[in-house]
Amino acid sequence: MKMASMQISIYYLLSLFHIFTILIIPTHSQTISRIPLGSSLLASPKDDSSWKSPSGDFAIGFRYLDDQNLYLLAIWFDKIPDKTIVWHANGDNLAQERSKLELTTHGELKLTDPDGGTIWEAQSTNVSYGSMLDSGNFILADNISSSRYLWQSFDHPADTILPTQELQINEVLSSRDTRNSFSLGRYQLRLMLEGDLVLTVVSNPPGVSYEPYYRSKIADDNNTMNSGYRVVFNETGSLYVVRRNGALFNLTSQNVESWNDFYFRATLDFDGLFTLYSHPKSPRDGVNWDEAWRSVWYEPQNICSASTGDYGRGPCGFNSICSLDSNGRPSCVCLPGFKLLDSSNSYGGCKQEIVQSCDANNLGKLRENYEMRSLNNAFWPSSQNYERFPLSSEDECNRSCLGDCNCIVAVIKDGICWKKKLPLSNGRNERDTYGKALIKIPKNNNTFWDNGLEKVNNDEKDQSKLVLVLSILFGSSLVLNFVLIAASSIAIFVSYQKNKKLNTSSSLLETNLRVFTFEELKEATNGFREELGRGAFGTVYKGVITNSFSGSRSIVAIKKLEILAEEGDKEFKTEASVIAKTHHKNLVRLVGFCEEGPNRLLVYEFMSNGTLASFVFGISKPDWNKRLQIAIGIGRGIAYLHEECTTQIIHCDIKPQNILLDESFTARISDFGLAKLLMSDQTQTNTMIRGTKGYVAPEWFRSKPVTAKVDVYSYGVLLLEIVCCRKNVKVESEKEEEIILTDWAYDCYKGRKLERLIENDDEARTDMKRVERVVMVAMWCIQEDPSLRPSMKKVVQMLEGVIEISLPPCPSPFISM
Ligand SMILES: *[C@@H]1O[C@H](CO)[C@@H](O)[C@H](O)[C@H]1NC(C)=O
Ligand SMILES: *[C@@H]1O[C@H](CO)[C@@H](O)[C@H](O)[C@H]1NC(C)=O
């Protein structure tokens, strides 16, 4: 006890000492454009003036929030289309039109409403001028003491810090409330006095911070000098904590190559993730300029399972279930029988649609009016129970909850039935929890559940995209086309609902897959007439599916599987459901399946531009930038399969024939998930080699376990093929050294003769820097030692230039050339 309080006072002394150093201006000089006293900005639709930094990178001024018809005083990135806001002053007290930001002649910075009332002011006096700096820091300074600022926005961060900005002990970043609302949100980032960087949820109304859901684990009780006391975001985009003894604790692990070409920001997002983002400073290929902020690093890795405290509502609010989406973000769904408190905010929690009453006249009718639904893998670690009893059968729990007017949710776990108290908090959907939730809902409730749950994650971004698509479609002759698509999706939806009623026990039905009969598919393909291709797993036919309900038609690719593992049946369903749960723009989507007698068929969406093989190995060389974009897309798709799916998927057969191109030439990986489906044991060493000659990683031939790194190897080969527009093995080659592409490419790289790889490719030849980068990445991917190969996520970051690429060693060091 005594020890602890002594430690705390040491911390205080150290922090006090530190306060004197805070306001010292960084020594390197910056160009400054002074905003003289008496300057002002007006909140008005007619006036979008702002005070810009000398480089034009940042601006301070008013931002109009159209959903509220009010103005926010903010600092933003001014040169990029997104105009991303990095600081704001009055999120909880927005300004009306004709409000004014003024640097008064008395040297005060004030935001006043049209009647002259103060909305916000910077706490400082005797200011001589203001300035928007190129770092994104807005400062107030005087003429006398040139060595310090009187006020700076960097000392009053909102939800974001920028390179060169620091956070001191107890300084806080607070998230905003929702994506578009700047009022105070629920999450806080703070460097604690004990030296740990933590993320916490704050109570509602704000006041108390609950148990952290992320901790950097820097604090050292035995050695205070080893604890952190300052968070630094340095110019080159690295985030670290400086310990009292001067040592650094890196938060982000990667260094960014060509950091000068990127903007960075680290934001405590409204969904609770502390994320480091990068954004190219100028448009570049392979990056969609409109959504070019890329997450380089974030914590916590799994926010759904990170929050374990007894208080607070979890990332999704009460009575909902959290699962991670492909970007590590929480995705929220209400429990069946519940709906969103605020229909525009999927993170705000849910309420019961119909509240069950314990009135005498309802009591007798519970069994008549309600039914139980089960939900696998739902889990509430911190919710309380009001009853608990051991079970002799599952049905006992079911019946007990159904007849209990207080029971809405019960959980069966380890042979025990737990009746839950409402509201349920921190609900999450985890594959490996074997608990099963039972939920009581009113009968004839016709809500539709995706994943066995009501899907409510209404992403604003996607909606705006949809609106855009709609307007484009309606503005063109494609209207008919659209109606067709819409009709067919409704058809799939309806048929899914129908199927759900037939068989509610299958896990497949948690996904919106359509179940086809063999007869239907035979008809769809006109008796399996038009063959699209033939692969290791079976033959692919073109087909047209018609829905008997709506009469709509759509083109599909139907894969008739030829080989099946012995325990096929159960496997087929589980794997199909795994495939069905993948959602990524670089993967081919599974529409449905058929499982009838010995027949196993998978129905995919149809890709109109054929395979990557015919695209790159065709007669004319396709555009270099297009090729690069495709390469990055494939990388992202594989990275998703490896790292972002609930169940890791190793493709095992990455090659140009398995990459398809959709109507906009976006790369879409096909045949994933099948390797596992058709192979009894992934790690078994002497099973039949699954991949294709030329793309197969060396460990397939050795007594080494097969891991996700086999895909990295194949991807490396594919990258070289995309660069050179030739196949890995070219038997007819005149020059012997060119027969095997991987060897030849390394020789060219080593001998600094990369241009030989891209003869007759003028476009690529003017872009040697990137050619070299791609070849270097490929060299890392095809390392013989799997542990030397980078992860796919890293591969993508290297290709995008977000992280540095070190010099690759010789791919096969043991084989003498
Ligand atoms: C500060 O210095 C500038 C230029 O030297 C001058 O124009 C301005 O009036 C001074 N401001 C104050 C408040 O003294
Ligand atoms: C930023 O921090 C990283 C990691 O500590 C370091 O490698 C890099 O050199 C630093 N950059 C500058 C400009 O200090």
Short mmCIF file of N, CA, C and O in Angstrom, two decimals, residues 145-220:
data_model
loop_
_atom_site.label_atom_id
_atom_site.label_comp_id
_atom_site.label_asym_id
_atom_site.label_seq_id
_atom_site.Cartn_x
_atom_site.Cartn_y
_atom_site.Cartn_z
N SER A 145 7.52 35.89 -26.95
CA SER A 145 8.25 34.66 -26.69
C SER A 145 8.15 33.76 -27.91
O SER A 145 7.13 33.11 -28.13
N SER A 146 9.17 33.74 -28.68
CA SER A 146 9.10 32.99 -29.94
C SER A 146 9.24 31.50 -29.70
O SER A 146 9.09 30.71 -30.61
N SER A 147 9.55 31.11 -28.47
CA SER A 147 9.86 29.70 -28.26
C SER A 147 8.66 28.87 -27.84
O SER A 147 8.77 27.67 -27.64
N ARG A 148 7.49 29.46 -27.63
CA ARG A 148 6.38 28.62 -27.25
C ARG A 148 5.05 29.16 -27.80
O ARG A 148 4.92 30.34 -28.09
N TYR A 149 4.11 28.24 -27.90
CA TYR A 149 2.78 28.63 -28.35
C TYR A 149 1.93 28.90 -27.12
O TYR A 149 2.09 28.26 -26.09
N LEU A 150 1.00 29.84 -27.28
CA LEU A 150 0.09 30.12 -26.16
C LEU A 150 -1.03 29.08 -26.12
O LEU A 150 -1.57 28.77 -25.07
N TRP A 151 -1.37 28.58 -27.28
CA TRP A 151 -2.42 27.55 -27.37
C TRP A 151 -2.16 26.76 -28.65
O TRP A 151 -1.68 27.32 -29.63
N GLN A 152 -2.43 25.49 -28.63
CA GLN A 152 -2.34 24.72 -29.88
C GLN A 152 -3.39 23.60 -29.88
O GLN A 152 -3.66 22.99 -28.85
N SER A 153 -3.94 23.36 -31.06
CA SER A 153 -4.98 22.32 -31.15
C SER A 153 -4.39 20.95 -30.77
O SER A 153 -5.11 20.09 -30.29
N PHE A 154 -3.08 20.74 -30.98
CA PHE A 154 -2.46 19.47 -30.63
C PHE A 154 -2.57 19.17 -29.13
O PHE A 154 -2.47 18.03 -28.71
N ASP A 155 -2.75 20.22 -28.31
CA ASP A 155 -2.90 19.98 -26.88
C ASP A 155 -4.35 19.65 -26.51
O ASP A 155 -4.64 19.33 -25.37
N HIS A 156 -5.24 19.80 -27.46
CA HIS A 156 -6.66 19.55 -27.19
C HIS A 156 -7.24 18.61 -28.23
O HIS A 156 -8.14 18.98 -28.98
N PRO A 157 -6.69 17.39 -28.31
CA PRO A 157 -7.11 16.51 -29.40
C PRO A 157 -8.57 16.09 -29.25
O PRO A 157 -9.11 16.08 -28.14
N ALA A 158 -9.18 15.76 -30.37
CA ALA A 158 -10.54 15.22 -30.35
C ALA A 158 -10.42 13.70 -30.43
O ALA A 158 -10.10 13.07 -29.44
N ASP A 159 -10.63 13.11 -31.61
CA ASP A 159 -10.50 11.66 -31.70
C ASP A 159 -9.27 11.22 -32.49
O ASP A 159 -9.07 10.04 -32.72
N THR A 160 -8.46 12.20 -32.92
CA THR A 160 -7.38 11.87 -33.84
C THR A 160 -6.07 12.51 -33.40
O THR A 160 -6.07 13.64 -32.92
N ILE A 161 -4.96 11.78 -33.57
CA ILE A 161 -3.66 12.44 -33.48
C ILE A 161 -2.94 12.30 -34.82
O ILE A 161 -3.20 11.38 -35.60
N LEU A 162 -2.07 13.26 -35.07
CA LEU A 162 -1.37 13.35 -36.35
C LEU A 162 0.13 13.20 -36.11
O LEU A 162 0.61 13.42 -35.00
N PRO A 163 0.88 12.84 -37.17
CA PRO A 163 2.33 12.75 -37.02
C PRO A 163 2.88 14.05 -36.42
O PRO A 163 2.43 15.14 -36.79
N THR A 164 3.84 13.93 -35.55
CA THR A 164 4.48 14.97 -34.74
C THR A 164 3.65 15.35 -33.51
O THR A 164 4.10 16.13 -32.69
N GLN A 165 2.47 14.79 -33.38
CA GLN A 165 1.66 15.09 -32.20
C GLN A 165 1.97 14.07 -31.10
O GLN A 165 2.30 12.93 -31.38
N GLU A 166 1.85 14.52 -29.85
CA GLU A 166 2.13 13.61 -28.74
C GLU A 166 0.96 13.65 -27.76
O GLU A 166 0.21 14.60 -27.71
N LEU A 167 0.84 12.57 -26.99
CA LEU A 167 -0.15 12.53 -25.92
C LEU A 167 0.59 12.38 -24.61
O LEU A 167 1.44 11.50 -24.48
N GLN A 168 0.27 13.22 -23.66
CA GLN A 168 0.91 13.14 -22.35
C GLN A 168 0.06 12.29 -21.42
O GLN A 168 -1.07 11.93 -21.74
N ILE A 169 0.61 12.01 -20.24
CA ILE A 169 -0.13 11.26 -19.22
C ILE A 169 -1.49 11.91 -19.00
O ILE A 169 -1.59 13.14 -18.87
N ASN A 170 -2.51 11.09 -18.99
CA ASN A 170 -3.89 11.51 -18.73
C ASN A 170 -4.51 12.38 -19.82
O ASN A 170 -5.63 12.85 -19.67
N GLU A 171 -3.81 12.61 -20.90
CA GLU A 171 -4.46 13.27 -22.02
C GLU A 171 -5.32 12.21 -22.72
O GLU A 171 -4.95 11.04 -22.77
N VAL A 172 -6.43 12.65 -23.27
CA VAL A 172 -7.44 11.69 -23.71
C VAL A 172 -7.82 11.93 -25.17
O VAL A 172 -7.91 13.07 -25.61
N LEU A 173 -8.01 10.85 -25.91
CA LEU A 173 -8.71 10.94 -27.19
C LEU A 173 -10.10 10.38 -26.93
O LEU A 173 -10.24 9.35 -26.28
N SER A 174 -11.13 11.06 -27.42
CA SER A 174 -12.50 10.56 -27.25
C SER A 174 -13.11 10.31 -28.61
O SER A 174 -13.03 11.16 -29.48
N SER A 175 -13.70 9.15 -28.76
CA SER A 175 -14.31 8.83 -30.05
C SER A 175 -15.53 9.71 -30.25
O SER A 175 -16.08 10.26 -29.30
N ARG A 176 -15.93 9.83 -31.51
CA ARG A 176 -17.20 10.50 -31.76
C ARG A 176 -18.31 9.48 -31.60
O ARG A 176 -18.05 8.28 -31.46
N ASP A 177 -19.56 9.94 -31.63
CA ASP A 177 -20.67 9.08 -31.28
C ASP A 177 -20.98 8.04 -32.36
O ASP A 177 -21.10 6.85 -32.09
N THR A 178 -21.13 8.52 -33.59
CA THR A 178 -21.37 7.60 -34.69
C THR A 178 -20.51 8.08 -35.86
O THR A 178 -19.83 9.09 -35.74
N ARG A 179 -20.57 7.38 -36.97
CA ARG A 179 -19.74 7.74 -38.10
C ARG A 179 -19.92 9.21 -38.48
O ARG A 179 -18.98 9.91 -38.79
N ASN A 180 -21.16 9.68 -38.45
CA ASN A 180 -21.41 11.04 -38.91
C ASN A 180 -21.75 12.03 -37.82
O ASN A 180 -22.03 13.18 -38.11
N SER A 181 -21.75 11.60 -36.60
CA SER A 181 -22.07 12.54 -35.54
C SER A 181 -20.82 12.81 -34.70
O SER A 181 -20.14 11.89 -34.28
N PHE A 182 -20.55 14.09 -34.48
CA PHE A 182 -19.32 14.46 -33.80
C PHE A 182 -19.50 14.64 -32.30
O PHE A 182 -18.59 15.08 -31.62
N SER A 183 -20.68 14.35 -31.79
CA SER A 183 -20.82 14.49 -30.35
C SER A 183 -20.03 13.38 -29.65
O SER A 183 -19.64 12.39 -30.26
N LEU A 184 -19.81 13.57 -28.36
CA LEU A 184 -18.92 12.70 -27.61
C LEU A 184 -19.39 11.26 -27.64
O LEU A 184 -20.53 10.95 -27.34
N GLY A 185 -18.49 10.36 -28.01
CA GLY A 185 -18.84 8.95 -28.09
C GLY A 185 -18.50 8.20 -26.82
O GLY A 185 -18.23 8.79 -25.79
N ARG A 186 -18.49 6.88 -26.92
CA ARG A 186 -18.38 6.04 -25.73
C ARG A 186 -16.98 5.59 -25.42
O ARG A 186 -16.74 4.95 -24.41
N TYR A 187 -16.02 5.83 -26.32
CA TYR A 187 -14.70 5.26 -26.11
C TYR A 187 -13.66 6.32 -25.81
O TYR A 187 -13.75 7.44 -26.30
N GLN A 188 -12.68 5.91 -25.01
CA GLN A 188 -11.60 6.81 -24.65
C GLN A 188 -10.27 6.10 -24.75
O GLN A 188 -10.16 4.93 -24.41
N LEU A 189 -9.28 6.86 -25.22
CA LEU A 189 -7.91 6.36 -25.18
C LEU A 189 -7.16 7.26 -24.21
O LEU A 189 -7.29 8.48 -24.25
N ARG A 190 -6.37 6.65 -23.35
CA ARG A 190 -5.67 7.45 -22.35
C ARG A 190 -4.36 6.79 -21.98
O ARG A 190 -4.26 5.57 -21.89
N LEU A 191 -3.33 7.62 -21.79
CA LEU A 191 -2.09 7.11 -21.23
C LEU A 191 -2.20 7.26 -19.72
O LEU A 191 -2.25 8.37 -19.20
N MET A 192 -2.29 6.15 -19.01
CA MET A 192 -2.53 6.18 -17.58
C MET A 192 -1.28 6.63 -16.83
O MET A 192 -0.17 6.46 -17.31
N LEU A 193 -1.51 7.14 -15.65
CA LEU A 193 -0.40 7.57 -14.81
C LEU A 193 0.59 6.44 -14.58
O LEU A 193 1.79 6.63 -14.54
N GLU A 194 0.08 5.21 -14.47
CA GLU A 194 0.97 4.06 -14.25
C GLU A 194 1.76 3.70 -15.50
O GLU A 194 2.58 2.81 -15.46
N GLY A 195 1.45 4.38 -16.60
CA GLY A 195 2.28 4.17 -17.77
C GLY A 195 1.72 3.22 -18.81
O GLY A 195 2.42 2.80 -19.72
N ASP A 196 0.46 2.84 -18.71
CA ASP A 196 -0.13 1.99 -19.72
C ASP A 196 -1.02 2.81 -20.65
O ASP A 196 -1.73 3.71 -20.19
N LEU A 197 -0.98 2.47 -21.91
CA LEU A 197 -1.92 3.08 -22.84
C LEU A 197 -3.16 2.20 -22.84
O LEU A 197 -3.06 1.00 -23.09
N VAL A 198 -4.32 2.75 -22.53
CA VAL A 198 -5.51 1.91 -22.45
C VAL A 198 -6.66 2.48 -23.27
O VAL A 198 -6.73 3.68 -23.54
N LEU A 199 -7.53 1.58 -23.68
CA LEU A 199 -8.79 1.96 -24.32
C LEU A 199 -9.89 1.56 -23.35
O LEU A 199 -9.90 0.42 -22.87
N THR A 200 -10.80 2.48 -23.07
CA THR A 200 -11.89 2.14 -22.16
C THR A 200 -13.22 2.60 -22.73
O THR A 200 -13.28 3.48 -23.59
N VAL A 201 -14.27 1.98 -22.20
CA VAL A 201 -15.62 2.45 -22.50
C VAL A 201 -16.00 3.37 -21.34
O VAL A 201 -15.67 3.08 -20.20
N VAL A 202 -16.64 4.48 -21.64
CA VAL A 202 -17.05 5.35 -20.57
C VAL A 202 -18.53 5.16 -20.29
O VAL A 202 -19.30 4.77 -21.17
N SER A 203 -18.92 5.45 -19.06
CA SER A 203 -20.30 5.22 -18.66
C SER A 203 -21.21 6.20 -19.38
O SER A 203 -20.78 7.18 -19.95
N ASN A 204 -22.49 5.93 -19.27
CA ASN A 204 -23.48 6.77 -19.90
C ASN A 204 -24.45 7.24 -18.82
O ASN A 204 -25.15 6.41 -18.25
N PRO A 205 -24.53 8.50 -18.42
CA PRO A 205 -23.77 9.63 -18.97
C PRO A 205 -22.29 9.53 -18.61
O PRO A 205 -21.95 8.90 -17.60
N PRO A 206 -21.45 10.20 -19.41
CA PRO A 206 -20.02 10.05 -19.24
C PRO A 206 -19.56 10.48 -17.85
O PRO A 206 -20.13 11.37 -17.24
N GLY A 207 -18.56 9.88 -17.36
CA GLY A 207 -18.04 10.21 -16.04
C GLY A 207 -17.04 9.16 -15.63
O GLY A 207 -15.90 9.44 -15.31
N VAL A 208 -17.47 7.92 -15.70
CA VAL A 208 -16.61 6.83 -15.24
C VAL A 208 -16.07 6.05 -16.43
O VAL A 208 -16.78 5.84 -17.40
N SER A 209 -14.82 5.64 -16.34
CA SER A 209 -14.28 4.73 -17.34
C SER A 209 -14.37 3.32 -16.77
O SER A 209 -13.97 3.08 -15.65
N TYR A 210 -14.88 2.40 -17.57
CA TYR A 210 -14.94 1.02 -17.12
C TYR A 210 -13.60 0.34 -17.39
O TYR A 210 -12.70 0.91 -17.98
N GLU A 211 -13.54 -0.90 -16.95
CA GLU A 211 -12.37 -1.76 -17.16
C GLU A 211 -11.88 -1.66 -18.62
O GLU A 211 -12.67 -1.78 -19.53
N PRO A 212 -10.57 -1.43 -18.83
CA PRO A 212 -10.08 -1.28 -20.20
C PRO A 212 -10.37 -2.50 -21.06
O PRO A 212 -10.34 -3.62 -20.58
N TYR A 213 -10.65 -2.25 -22.33
CA TYR A 213 -10.78 -3.37 -23.25
C TYR A 213 -9.53 -3.54 -24.09
O TYR A 213 -9.42 -4.45 -24.90
N TYR A 214 -8.58 -2.65 -23.89
CA TYR A 214 -7.25 -2.84 -24.48
C TYR A 214 -6.24 -2.20 -23.56
O TYR A 214 -6.48 -1.14 -22.99
N ARG A 215 -5.10 -2.85 -23.39
CA ARG A 215 -4.01 -2.37 -22.57
C ARG A 215 -2.72 -2.62 -23.31
O ARG A 215 -2.50 -3.70 -23.82
N SER A 216 -1.84 -1.62 -23.36
CA SER A 216 -0.58 -1.83 -24.10
C SER A 216 0.41 -2.67 -23.32
O SER A 216 1.38 -3.14 -23.86
N LYS A 217 0.18 -2.88 -22.02
CA LYS A 217 1.06 -3.68 -21.16
C LYS A 217 2.48 -3.11 -21.11
O LYS A 217 3.46 -3.79 -21.35
N ILE A 218 2.57 -1.81 -20.85
CA ILE A 218 3.88 -1.19 -20.71
C ILE A 218 4.20 -0.98 -19.24
O ILE A 218 5.34 -1.03 -18.83
N ALA A 219 3.14 -0.71 -18.45
CA ALA A 219 3.36 -0.36 -17.05
C ALA A 219 4.20 -1.44 -16.38
O ALA A 219 4.04 -2.62 -16.64
N ASP A 220 5.12 -1.00 -15.56
CA ASP A 220 6.01 -1.93 -14.90
C ASP A 220 6.03 -1.54 -13.42
O ASP A 220 6.63 -0.54 -13.03
#
